[in-house]
N, CA and C atoms as an extended XYZ file, in Angstrom:
486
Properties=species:S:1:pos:R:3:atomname:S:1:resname:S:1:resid:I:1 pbc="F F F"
N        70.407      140.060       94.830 N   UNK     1
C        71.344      139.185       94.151 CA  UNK     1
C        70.551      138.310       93.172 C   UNK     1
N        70.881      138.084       92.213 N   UNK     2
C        70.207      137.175       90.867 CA  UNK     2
C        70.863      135.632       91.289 C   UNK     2
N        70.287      134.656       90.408 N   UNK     3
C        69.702      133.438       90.499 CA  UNK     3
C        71.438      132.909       89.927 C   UNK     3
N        71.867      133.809       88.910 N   UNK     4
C        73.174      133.324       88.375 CA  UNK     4
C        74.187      133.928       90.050 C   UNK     4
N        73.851      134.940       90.114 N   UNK     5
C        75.429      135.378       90.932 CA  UNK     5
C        75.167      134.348       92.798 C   UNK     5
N        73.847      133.864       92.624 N   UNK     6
C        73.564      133.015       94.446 CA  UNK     6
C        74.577      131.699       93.738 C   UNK     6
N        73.947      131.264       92.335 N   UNK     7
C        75.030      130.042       91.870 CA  UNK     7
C        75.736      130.070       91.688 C   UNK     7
N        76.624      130.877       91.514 N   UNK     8
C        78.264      130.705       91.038 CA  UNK     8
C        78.996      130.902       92.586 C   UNK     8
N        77.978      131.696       93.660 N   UNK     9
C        78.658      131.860       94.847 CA  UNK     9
C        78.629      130.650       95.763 C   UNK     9
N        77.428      130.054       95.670 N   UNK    10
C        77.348      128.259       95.555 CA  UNK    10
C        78.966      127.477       95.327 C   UNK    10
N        78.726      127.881       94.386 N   UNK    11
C        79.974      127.005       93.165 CA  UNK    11
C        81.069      127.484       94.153 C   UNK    11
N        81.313      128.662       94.196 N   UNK    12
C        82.625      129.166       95.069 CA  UNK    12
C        83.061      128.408       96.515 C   UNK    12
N        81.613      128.025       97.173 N   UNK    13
C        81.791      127.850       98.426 CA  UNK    13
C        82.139      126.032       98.395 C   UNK    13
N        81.421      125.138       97.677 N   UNK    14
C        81.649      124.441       97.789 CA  UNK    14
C        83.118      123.808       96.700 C   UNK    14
N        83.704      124.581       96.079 N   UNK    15
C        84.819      124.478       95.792 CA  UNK    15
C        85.739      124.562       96.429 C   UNK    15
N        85.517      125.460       97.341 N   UNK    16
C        86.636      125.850       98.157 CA  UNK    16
C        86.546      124.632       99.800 C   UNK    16
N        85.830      123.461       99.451 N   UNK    17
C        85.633      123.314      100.931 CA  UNK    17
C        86.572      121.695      100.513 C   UNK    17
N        86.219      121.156      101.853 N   UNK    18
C        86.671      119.747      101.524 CA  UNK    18
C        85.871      119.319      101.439 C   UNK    18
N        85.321      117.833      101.158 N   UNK    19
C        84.889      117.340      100.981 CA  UNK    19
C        84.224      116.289      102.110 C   UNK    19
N        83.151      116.207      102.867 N   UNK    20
C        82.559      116.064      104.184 CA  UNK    20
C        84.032      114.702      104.917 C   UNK    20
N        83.214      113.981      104.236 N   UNK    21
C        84.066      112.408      104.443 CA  UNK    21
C        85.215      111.979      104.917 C   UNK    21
N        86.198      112.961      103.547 N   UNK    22
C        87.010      112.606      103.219 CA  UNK    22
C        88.179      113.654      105.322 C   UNK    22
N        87.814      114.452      105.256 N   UNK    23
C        88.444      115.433      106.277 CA  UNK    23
C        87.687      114.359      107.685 C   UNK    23
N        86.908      113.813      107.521 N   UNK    24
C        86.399      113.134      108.576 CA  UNK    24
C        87.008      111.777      109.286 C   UNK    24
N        87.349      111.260      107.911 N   UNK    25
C        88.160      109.907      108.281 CA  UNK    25
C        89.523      110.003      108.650 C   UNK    25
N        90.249      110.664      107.628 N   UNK    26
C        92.105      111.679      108.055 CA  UNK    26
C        91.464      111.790      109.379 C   UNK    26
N        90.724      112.616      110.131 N   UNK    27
C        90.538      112.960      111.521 CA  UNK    27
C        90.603      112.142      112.426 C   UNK    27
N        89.801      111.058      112.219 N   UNK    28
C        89.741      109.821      113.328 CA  UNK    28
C        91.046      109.064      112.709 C   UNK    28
N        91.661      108.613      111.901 N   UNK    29
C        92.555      107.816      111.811 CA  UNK    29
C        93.877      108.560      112.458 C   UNK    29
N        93.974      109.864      112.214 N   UNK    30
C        94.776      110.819      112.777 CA  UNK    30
C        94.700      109.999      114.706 C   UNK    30
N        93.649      110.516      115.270 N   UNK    31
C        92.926      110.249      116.681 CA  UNK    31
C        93.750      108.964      117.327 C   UNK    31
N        93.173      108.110      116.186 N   UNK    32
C        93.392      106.524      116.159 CA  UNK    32
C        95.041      106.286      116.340 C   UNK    32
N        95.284      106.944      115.810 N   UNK    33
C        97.047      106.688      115.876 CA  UNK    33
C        97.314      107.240      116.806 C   UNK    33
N        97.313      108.570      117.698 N   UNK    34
C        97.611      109.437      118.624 CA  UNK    34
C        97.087      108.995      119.779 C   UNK    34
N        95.945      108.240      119.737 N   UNK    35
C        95.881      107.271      120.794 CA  UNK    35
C        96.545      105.839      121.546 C   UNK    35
N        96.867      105.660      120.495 N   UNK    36
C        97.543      103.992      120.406 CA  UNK    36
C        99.458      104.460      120.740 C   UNK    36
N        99.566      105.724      120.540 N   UNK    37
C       100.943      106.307      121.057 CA  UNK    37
C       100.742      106.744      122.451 C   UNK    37
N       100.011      107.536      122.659 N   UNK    38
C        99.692      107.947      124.194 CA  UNK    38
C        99.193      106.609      125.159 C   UNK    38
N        98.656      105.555      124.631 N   UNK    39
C        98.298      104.254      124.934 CA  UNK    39
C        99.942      103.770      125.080 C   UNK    39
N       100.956      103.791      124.489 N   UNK    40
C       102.302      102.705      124.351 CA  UNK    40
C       102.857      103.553      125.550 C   UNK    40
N       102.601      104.529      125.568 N   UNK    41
C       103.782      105.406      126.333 CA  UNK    41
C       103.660      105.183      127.925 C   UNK    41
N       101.563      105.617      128.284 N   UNK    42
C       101.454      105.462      129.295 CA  UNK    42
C       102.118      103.588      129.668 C   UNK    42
N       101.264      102.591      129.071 N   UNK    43
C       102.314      101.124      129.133 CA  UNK    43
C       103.488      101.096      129.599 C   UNK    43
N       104.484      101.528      128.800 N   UNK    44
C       105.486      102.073      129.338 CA  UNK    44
C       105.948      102.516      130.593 C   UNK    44
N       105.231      103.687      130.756 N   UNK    45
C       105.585      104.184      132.209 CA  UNK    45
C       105.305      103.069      133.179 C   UNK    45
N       104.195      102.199      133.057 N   UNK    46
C       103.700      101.512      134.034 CA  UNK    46
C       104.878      100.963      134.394 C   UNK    46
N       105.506      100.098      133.463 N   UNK    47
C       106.160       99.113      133.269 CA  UNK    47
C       108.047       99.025      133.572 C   UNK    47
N       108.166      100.816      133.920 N   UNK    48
C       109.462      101.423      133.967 CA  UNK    48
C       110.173      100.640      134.885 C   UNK    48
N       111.017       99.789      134.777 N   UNK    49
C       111.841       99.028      135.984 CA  UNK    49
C       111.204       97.861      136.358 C   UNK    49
N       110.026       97.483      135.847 N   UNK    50
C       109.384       96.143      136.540 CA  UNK    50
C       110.167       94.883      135.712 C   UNK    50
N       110.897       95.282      135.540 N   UNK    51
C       111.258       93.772      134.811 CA  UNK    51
C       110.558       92.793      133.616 C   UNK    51
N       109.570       93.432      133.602 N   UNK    52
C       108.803       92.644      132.088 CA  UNK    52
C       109.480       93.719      130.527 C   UNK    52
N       109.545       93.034      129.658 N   UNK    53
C       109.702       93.449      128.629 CA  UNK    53
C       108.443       94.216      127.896 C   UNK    53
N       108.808       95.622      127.465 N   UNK    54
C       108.095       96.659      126.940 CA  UNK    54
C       108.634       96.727      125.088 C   UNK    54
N       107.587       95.988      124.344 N   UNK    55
C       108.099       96.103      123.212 CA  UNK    55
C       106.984       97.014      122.594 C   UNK    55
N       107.589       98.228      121.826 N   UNK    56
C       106.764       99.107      121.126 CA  UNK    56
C       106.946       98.994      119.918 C   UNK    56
N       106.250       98.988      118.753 N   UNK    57
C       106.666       98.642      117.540 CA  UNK    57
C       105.409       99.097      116.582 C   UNK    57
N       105.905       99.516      115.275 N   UNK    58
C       104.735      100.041      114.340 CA  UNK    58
C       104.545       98.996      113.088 C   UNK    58
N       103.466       99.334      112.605 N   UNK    59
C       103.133       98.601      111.705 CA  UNK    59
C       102.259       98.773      110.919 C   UNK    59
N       102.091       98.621      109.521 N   UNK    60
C       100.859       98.875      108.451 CA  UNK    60
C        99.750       98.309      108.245 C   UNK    60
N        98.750       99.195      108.440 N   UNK    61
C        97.112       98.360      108.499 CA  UNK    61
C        96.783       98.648      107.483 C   UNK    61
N        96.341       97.852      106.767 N   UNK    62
C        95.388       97.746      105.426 CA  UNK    62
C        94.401       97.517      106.280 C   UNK    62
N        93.544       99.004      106.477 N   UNK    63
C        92.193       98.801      106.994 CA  UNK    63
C        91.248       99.103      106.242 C   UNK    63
N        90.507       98.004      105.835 N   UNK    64
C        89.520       98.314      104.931 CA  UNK    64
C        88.284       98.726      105.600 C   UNK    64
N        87.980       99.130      106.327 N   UNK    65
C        86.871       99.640      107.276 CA  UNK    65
C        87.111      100.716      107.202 C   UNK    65
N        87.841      101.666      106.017 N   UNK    66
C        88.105      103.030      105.748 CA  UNK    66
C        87.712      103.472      104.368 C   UNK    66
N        87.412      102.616      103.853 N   UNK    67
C        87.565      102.235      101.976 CA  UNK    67
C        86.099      102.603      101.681 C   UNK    67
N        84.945      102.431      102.111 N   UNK    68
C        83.981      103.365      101.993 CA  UNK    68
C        83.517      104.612      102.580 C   UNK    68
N        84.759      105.275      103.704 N   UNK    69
C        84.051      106.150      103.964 CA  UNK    69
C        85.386      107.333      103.451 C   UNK    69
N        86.144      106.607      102.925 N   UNK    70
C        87.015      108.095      102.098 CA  UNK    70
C        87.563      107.390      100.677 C   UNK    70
N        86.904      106.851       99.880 N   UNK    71
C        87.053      106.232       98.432 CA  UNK    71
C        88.398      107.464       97.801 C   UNK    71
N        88.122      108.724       97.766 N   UNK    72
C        89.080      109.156       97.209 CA  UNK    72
C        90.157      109.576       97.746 C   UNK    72
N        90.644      109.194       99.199 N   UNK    73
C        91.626      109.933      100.035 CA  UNK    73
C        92.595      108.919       99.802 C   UNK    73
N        92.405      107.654       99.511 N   UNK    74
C        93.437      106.333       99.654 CA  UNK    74
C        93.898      106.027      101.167 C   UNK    74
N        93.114      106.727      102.163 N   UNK    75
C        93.620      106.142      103.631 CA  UNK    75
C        93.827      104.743      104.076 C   UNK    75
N        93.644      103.754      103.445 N   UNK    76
C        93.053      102.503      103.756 CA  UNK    76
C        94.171      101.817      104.467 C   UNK    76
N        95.320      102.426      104.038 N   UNK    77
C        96.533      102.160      104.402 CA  UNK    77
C        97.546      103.109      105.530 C   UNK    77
N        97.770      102.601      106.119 N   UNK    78
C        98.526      103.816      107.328 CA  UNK    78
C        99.258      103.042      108.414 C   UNK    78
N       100.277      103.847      108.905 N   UNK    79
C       101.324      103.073      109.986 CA  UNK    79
C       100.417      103.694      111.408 C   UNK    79
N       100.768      102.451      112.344 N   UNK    80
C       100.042      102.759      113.523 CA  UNK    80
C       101.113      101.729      114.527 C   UNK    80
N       100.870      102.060      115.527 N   UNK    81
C       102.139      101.485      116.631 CA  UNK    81
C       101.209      100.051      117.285 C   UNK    81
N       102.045       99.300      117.543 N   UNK    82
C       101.619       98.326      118.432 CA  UNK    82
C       102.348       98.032      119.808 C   UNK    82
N       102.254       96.918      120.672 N   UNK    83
C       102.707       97.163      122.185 CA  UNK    83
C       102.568       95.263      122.223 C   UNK    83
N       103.548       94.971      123.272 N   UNK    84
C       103.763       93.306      123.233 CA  UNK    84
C       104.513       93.533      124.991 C   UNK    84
N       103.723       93.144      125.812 N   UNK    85
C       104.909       92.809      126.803 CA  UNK    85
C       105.054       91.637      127.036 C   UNK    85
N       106.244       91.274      127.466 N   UNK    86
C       106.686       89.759      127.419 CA  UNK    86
C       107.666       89.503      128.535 C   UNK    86
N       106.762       88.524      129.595 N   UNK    87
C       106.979       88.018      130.917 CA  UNK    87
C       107.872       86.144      130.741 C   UNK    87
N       108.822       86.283      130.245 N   UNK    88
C       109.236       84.666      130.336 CA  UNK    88
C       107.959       84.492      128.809 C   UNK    88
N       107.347       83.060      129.107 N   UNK    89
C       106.832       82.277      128.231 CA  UNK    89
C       105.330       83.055      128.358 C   UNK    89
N       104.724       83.908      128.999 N   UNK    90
C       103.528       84.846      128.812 CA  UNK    90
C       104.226       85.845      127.980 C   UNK    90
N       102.933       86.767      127.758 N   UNK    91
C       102.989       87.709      126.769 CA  UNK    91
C       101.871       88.361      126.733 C   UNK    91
N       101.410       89.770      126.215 N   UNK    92
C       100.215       90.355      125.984 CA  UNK    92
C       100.575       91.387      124.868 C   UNK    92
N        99.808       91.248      123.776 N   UNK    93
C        99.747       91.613      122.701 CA  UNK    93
C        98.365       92.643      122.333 C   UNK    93
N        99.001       94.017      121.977 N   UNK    94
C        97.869       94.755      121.859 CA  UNK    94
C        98.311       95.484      120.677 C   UNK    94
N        96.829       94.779      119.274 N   UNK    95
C        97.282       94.566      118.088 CA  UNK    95
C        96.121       95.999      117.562 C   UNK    95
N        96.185       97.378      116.823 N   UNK    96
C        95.372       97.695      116.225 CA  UNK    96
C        94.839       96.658      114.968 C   UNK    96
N        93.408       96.816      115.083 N   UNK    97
C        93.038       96.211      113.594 CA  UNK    97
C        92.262       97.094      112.813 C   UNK    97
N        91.496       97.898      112.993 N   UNK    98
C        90.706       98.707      111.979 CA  UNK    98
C        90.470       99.925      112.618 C   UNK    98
N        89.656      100.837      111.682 N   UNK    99
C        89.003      101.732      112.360 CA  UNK    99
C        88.286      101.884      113.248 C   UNK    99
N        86.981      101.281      112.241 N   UNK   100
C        85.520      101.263      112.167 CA  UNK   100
C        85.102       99.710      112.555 C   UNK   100
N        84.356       99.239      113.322 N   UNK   101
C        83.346       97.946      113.447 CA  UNK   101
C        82.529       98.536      114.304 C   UNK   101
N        81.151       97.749      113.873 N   UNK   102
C        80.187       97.972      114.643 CA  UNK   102
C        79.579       98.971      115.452 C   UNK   102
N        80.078      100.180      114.834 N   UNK   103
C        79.991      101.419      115.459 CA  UNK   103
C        80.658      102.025      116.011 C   UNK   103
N        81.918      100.720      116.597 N   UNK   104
C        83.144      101.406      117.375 CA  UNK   104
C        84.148      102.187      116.375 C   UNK   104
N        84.802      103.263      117.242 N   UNK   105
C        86.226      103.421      116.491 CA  UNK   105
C        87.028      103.214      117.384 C   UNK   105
N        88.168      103.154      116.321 N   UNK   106
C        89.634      102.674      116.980 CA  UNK   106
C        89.602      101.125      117.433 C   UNK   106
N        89.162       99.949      116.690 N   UNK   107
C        89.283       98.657      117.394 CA  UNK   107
C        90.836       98.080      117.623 C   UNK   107
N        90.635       97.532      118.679 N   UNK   108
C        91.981       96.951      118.890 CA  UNK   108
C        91.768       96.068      119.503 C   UNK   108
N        92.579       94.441      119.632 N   UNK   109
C        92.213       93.276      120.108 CA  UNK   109
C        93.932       92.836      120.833 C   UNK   109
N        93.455       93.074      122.500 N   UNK   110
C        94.373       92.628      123.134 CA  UNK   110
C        94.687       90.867      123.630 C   UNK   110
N        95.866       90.053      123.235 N   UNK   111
C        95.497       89.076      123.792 CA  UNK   111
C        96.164       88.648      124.787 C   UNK   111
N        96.378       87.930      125.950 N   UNK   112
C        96.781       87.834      127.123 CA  UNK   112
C        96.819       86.056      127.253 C   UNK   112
N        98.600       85.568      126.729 N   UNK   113
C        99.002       84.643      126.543 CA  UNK   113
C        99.641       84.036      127.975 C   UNK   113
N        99.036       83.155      128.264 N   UNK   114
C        99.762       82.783      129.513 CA  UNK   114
C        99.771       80.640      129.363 C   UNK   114
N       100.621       80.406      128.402 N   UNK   115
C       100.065       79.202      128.302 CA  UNK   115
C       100.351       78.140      129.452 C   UNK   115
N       101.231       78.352      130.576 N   UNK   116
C       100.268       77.430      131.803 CA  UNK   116
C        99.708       77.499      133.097 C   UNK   116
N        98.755       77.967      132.565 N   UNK   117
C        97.809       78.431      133.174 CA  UNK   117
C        96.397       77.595      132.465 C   UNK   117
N        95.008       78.114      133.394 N   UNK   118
C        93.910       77.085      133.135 CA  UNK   118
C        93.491       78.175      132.007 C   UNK   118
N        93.533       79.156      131.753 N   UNK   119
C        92.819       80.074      130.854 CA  UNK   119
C        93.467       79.917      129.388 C   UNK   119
N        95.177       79.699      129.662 N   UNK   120
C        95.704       79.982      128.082 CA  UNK   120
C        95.775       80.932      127.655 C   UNK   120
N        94.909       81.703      127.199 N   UNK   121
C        94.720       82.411      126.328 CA  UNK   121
C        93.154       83.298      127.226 C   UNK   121
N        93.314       84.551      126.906 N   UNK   122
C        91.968       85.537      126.993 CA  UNK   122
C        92.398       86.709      126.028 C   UNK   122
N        91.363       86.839      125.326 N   UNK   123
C        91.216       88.069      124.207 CA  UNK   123
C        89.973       89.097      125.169 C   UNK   123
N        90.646       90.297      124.762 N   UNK   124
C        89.686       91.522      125.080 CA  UNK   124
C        89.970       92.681      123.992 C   UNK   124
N        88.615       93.484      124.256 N   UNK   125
C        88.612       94.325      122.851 CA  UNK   125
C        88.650       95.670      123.080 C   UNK   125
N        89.607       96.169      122.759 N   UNK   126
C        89.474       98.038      122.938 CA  UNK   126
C        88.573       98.877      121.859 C   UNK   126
N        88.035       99.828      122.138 N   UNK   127
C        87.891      100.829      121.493 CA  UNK   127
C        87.541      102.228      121.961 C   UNK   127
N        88.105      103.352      121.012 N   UNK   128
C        87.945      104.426      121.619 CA  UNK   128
C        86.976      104.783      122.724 C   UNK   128
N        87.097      105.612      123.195 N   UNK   129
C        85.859      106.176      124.473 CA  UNK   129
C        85.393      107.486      123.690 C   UNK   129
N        84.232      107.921      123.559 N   UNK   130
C        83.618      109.053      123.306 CA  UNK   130
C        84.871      109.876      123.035 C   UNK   130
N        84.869      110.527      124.131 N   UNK   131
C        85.527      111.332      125.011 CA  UNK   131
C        87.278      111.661      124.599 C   UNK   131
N        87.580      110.397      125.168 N   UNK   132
C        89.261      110.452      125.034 CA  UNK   132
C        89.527      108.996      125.908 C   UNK   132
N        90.482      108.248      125.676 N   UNK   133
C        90.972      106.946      126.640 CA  UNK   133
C        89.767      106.090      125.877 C   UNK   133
N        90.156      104.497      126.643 N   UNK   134
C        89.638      103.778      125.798 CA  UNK   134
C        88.792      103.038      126.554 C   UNK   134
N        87.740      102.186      125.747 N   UNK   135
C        87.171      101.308      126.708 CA  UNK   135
C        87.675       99.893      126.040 C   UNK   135
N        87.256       98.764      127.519 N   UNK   136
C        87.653       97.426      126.871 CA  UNK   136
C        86.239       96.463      127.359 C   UNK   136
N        86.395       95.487      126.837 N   UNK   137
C        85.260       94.327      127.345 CA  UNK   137
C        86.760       93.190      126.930 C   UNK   137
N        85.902       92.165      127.444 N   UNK   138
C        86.261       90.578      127.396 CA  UNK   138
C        85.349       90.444      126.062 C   UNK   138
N        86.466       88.867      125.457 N   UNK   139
C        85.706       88.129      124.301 CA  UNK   139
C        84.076       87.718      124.367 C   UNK   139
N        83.861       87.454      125.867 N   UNK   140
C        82.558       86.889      126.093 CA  UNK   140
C        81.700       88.345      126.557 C   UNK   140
N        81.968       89.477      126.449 N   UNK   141
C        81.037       90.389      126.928 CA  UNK   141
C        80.747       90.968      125.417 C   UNK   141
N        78.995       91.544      125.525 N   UNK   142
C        78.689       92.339      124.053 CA  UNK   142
C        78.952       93.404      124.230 C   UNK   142
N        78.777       94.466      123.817 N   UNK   143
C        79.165       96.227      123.332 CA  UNK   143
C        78.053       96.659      124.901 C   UNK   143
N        77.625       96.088      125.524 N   UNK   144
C        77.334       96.903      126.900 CA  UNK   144
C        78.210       96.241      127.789 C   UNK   144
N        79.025       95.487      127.640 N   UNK   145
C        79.586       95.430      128.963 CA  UNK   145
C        81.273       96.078      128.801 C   UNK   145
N        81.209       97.276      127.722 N   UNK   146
C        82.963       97.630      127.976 CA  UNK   146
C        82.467       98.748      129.267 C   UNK   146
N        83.978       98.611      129.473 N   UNK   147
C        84.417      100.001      130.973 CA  UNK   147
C        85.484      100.451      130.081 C   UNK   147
N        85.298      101.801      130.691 N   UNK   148
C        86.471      102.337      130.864 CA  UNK   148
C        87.530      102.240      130.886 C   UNK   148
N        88.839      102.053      130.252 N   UNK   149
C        90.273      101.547      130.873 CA  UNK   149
C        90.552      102.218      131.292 C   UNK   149
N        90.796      101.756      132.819 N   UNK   150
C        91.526      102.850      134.116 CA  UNK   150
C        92.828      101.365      134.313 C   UNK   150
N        93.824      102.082      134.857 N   UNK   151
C        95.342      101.608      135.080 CA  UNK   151
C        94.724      100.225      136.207 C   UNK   151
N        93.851      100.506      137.137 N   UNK   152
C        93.442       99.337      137.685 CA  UNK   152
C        92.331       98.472      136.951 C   UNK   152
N        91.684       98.470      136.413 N   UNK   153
C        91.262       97.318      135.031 CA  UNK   153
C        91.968       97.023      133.673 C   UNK   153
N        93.133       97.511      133.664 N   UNK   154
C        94.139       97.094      132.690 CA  UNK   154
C        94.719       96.234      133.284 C   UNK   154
N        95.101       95.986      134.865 N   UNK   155
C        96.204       95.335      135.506 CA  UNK   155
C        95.249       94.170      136.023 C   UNK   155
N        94.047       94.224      136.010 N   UNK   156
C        93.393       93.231      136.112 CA  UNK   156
C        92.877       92.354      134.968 C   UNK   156
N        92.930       93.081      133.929 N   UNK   157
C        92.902       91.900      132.440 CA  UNK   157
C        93.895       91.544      132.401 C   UNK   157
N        95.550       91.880      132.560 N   UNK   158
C        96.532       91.333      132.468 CA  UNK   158
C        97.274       90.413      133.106 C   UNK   158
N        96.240       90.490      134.311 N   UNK   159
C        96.894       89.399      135.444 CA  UNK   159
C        97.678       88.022      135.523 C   UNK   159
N        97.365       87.502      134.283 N   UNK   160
C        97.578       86.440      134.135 CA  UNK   160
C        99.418       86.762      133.520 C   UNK   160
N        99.973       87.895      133.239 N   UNK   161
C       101.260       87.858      132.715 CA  UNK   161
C       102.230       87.818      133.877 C   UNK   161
N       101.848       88.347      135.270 N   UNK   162
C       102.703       88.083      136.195 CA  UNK   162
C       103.231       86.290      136.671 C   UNK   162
């Protein structure tokens, strides 16, 4: 094969492809959303008949933690679901905010309103797990102290809504 026909077959292949980035970010934001639904639903189930209020609701993130890694896709913007249960004058609010921080994907910042009580207020932080499911830490823990969210450390960050 000659030097012209290896380049134009070059030319062919990477014409025909996508573009690394751009198929990379659609992917996880895709993830990101399909999680945060399978996240509302399981909620949900928990919550089937207990008497607390299950509010599911979507909403538009201008996430700019997307804006350099797909400049030409315009993702920056996208609907993603959120989750609010609401006990009387408590509440817990689990808000997506971005993709991308600090290495994590999928951030999300749950907060757990209980105003009388000695705490008030506790924020904890989700983000994806490798794998699949999510992990969380507390406001006061760094990026080694998330676990796993299993149905019994969800019901123990939330404690304060009963």
């Amino acid at each position: 094969m000659s030097a012209r026909e290896r380049f134009f077959r070059k030319v062919q292949q990477h014409n025909g492809s996508t573009p690394p980035g751009k198929k990379s970010v659609e992917a996880e934001i895709h993830a990101f959303r399909q999680q945060m639904d399978e996240l509302a639903q399981q909620i949900y189930q928990w919550f089937e008949g207990a008497g607390i209020e299950v509010i599911i609701a979507k909403k538009y993130l201008h996430d700019l933690s997307t804006v350099g890694l797909s400049l030409n896709s315009g993702v920056c913007r996208y609907e993603i679901t959120t989750i609010r249960l609401q006990n009387g004058n408590r509440s817990v609010s689990i808000i997506p905010e971005q993709l991308c921080r600090a290495g994590d994907r999928g951030c999300v910042t749950m907060n757990v309103e209980a105003p009388d009580t000695v705490s008030g207020r506790q924020t904890f932080y989700l983000c994806m797990a490798p794998e699949s499911g999510w992990l969380i830490r507390n406001e006061h823990q760094g990026a080694q102290g998330k676990v796993l969210l299993s149905e019994d450390v969800f019901f123990r960050a939330i404690e304060n809504l009963a």
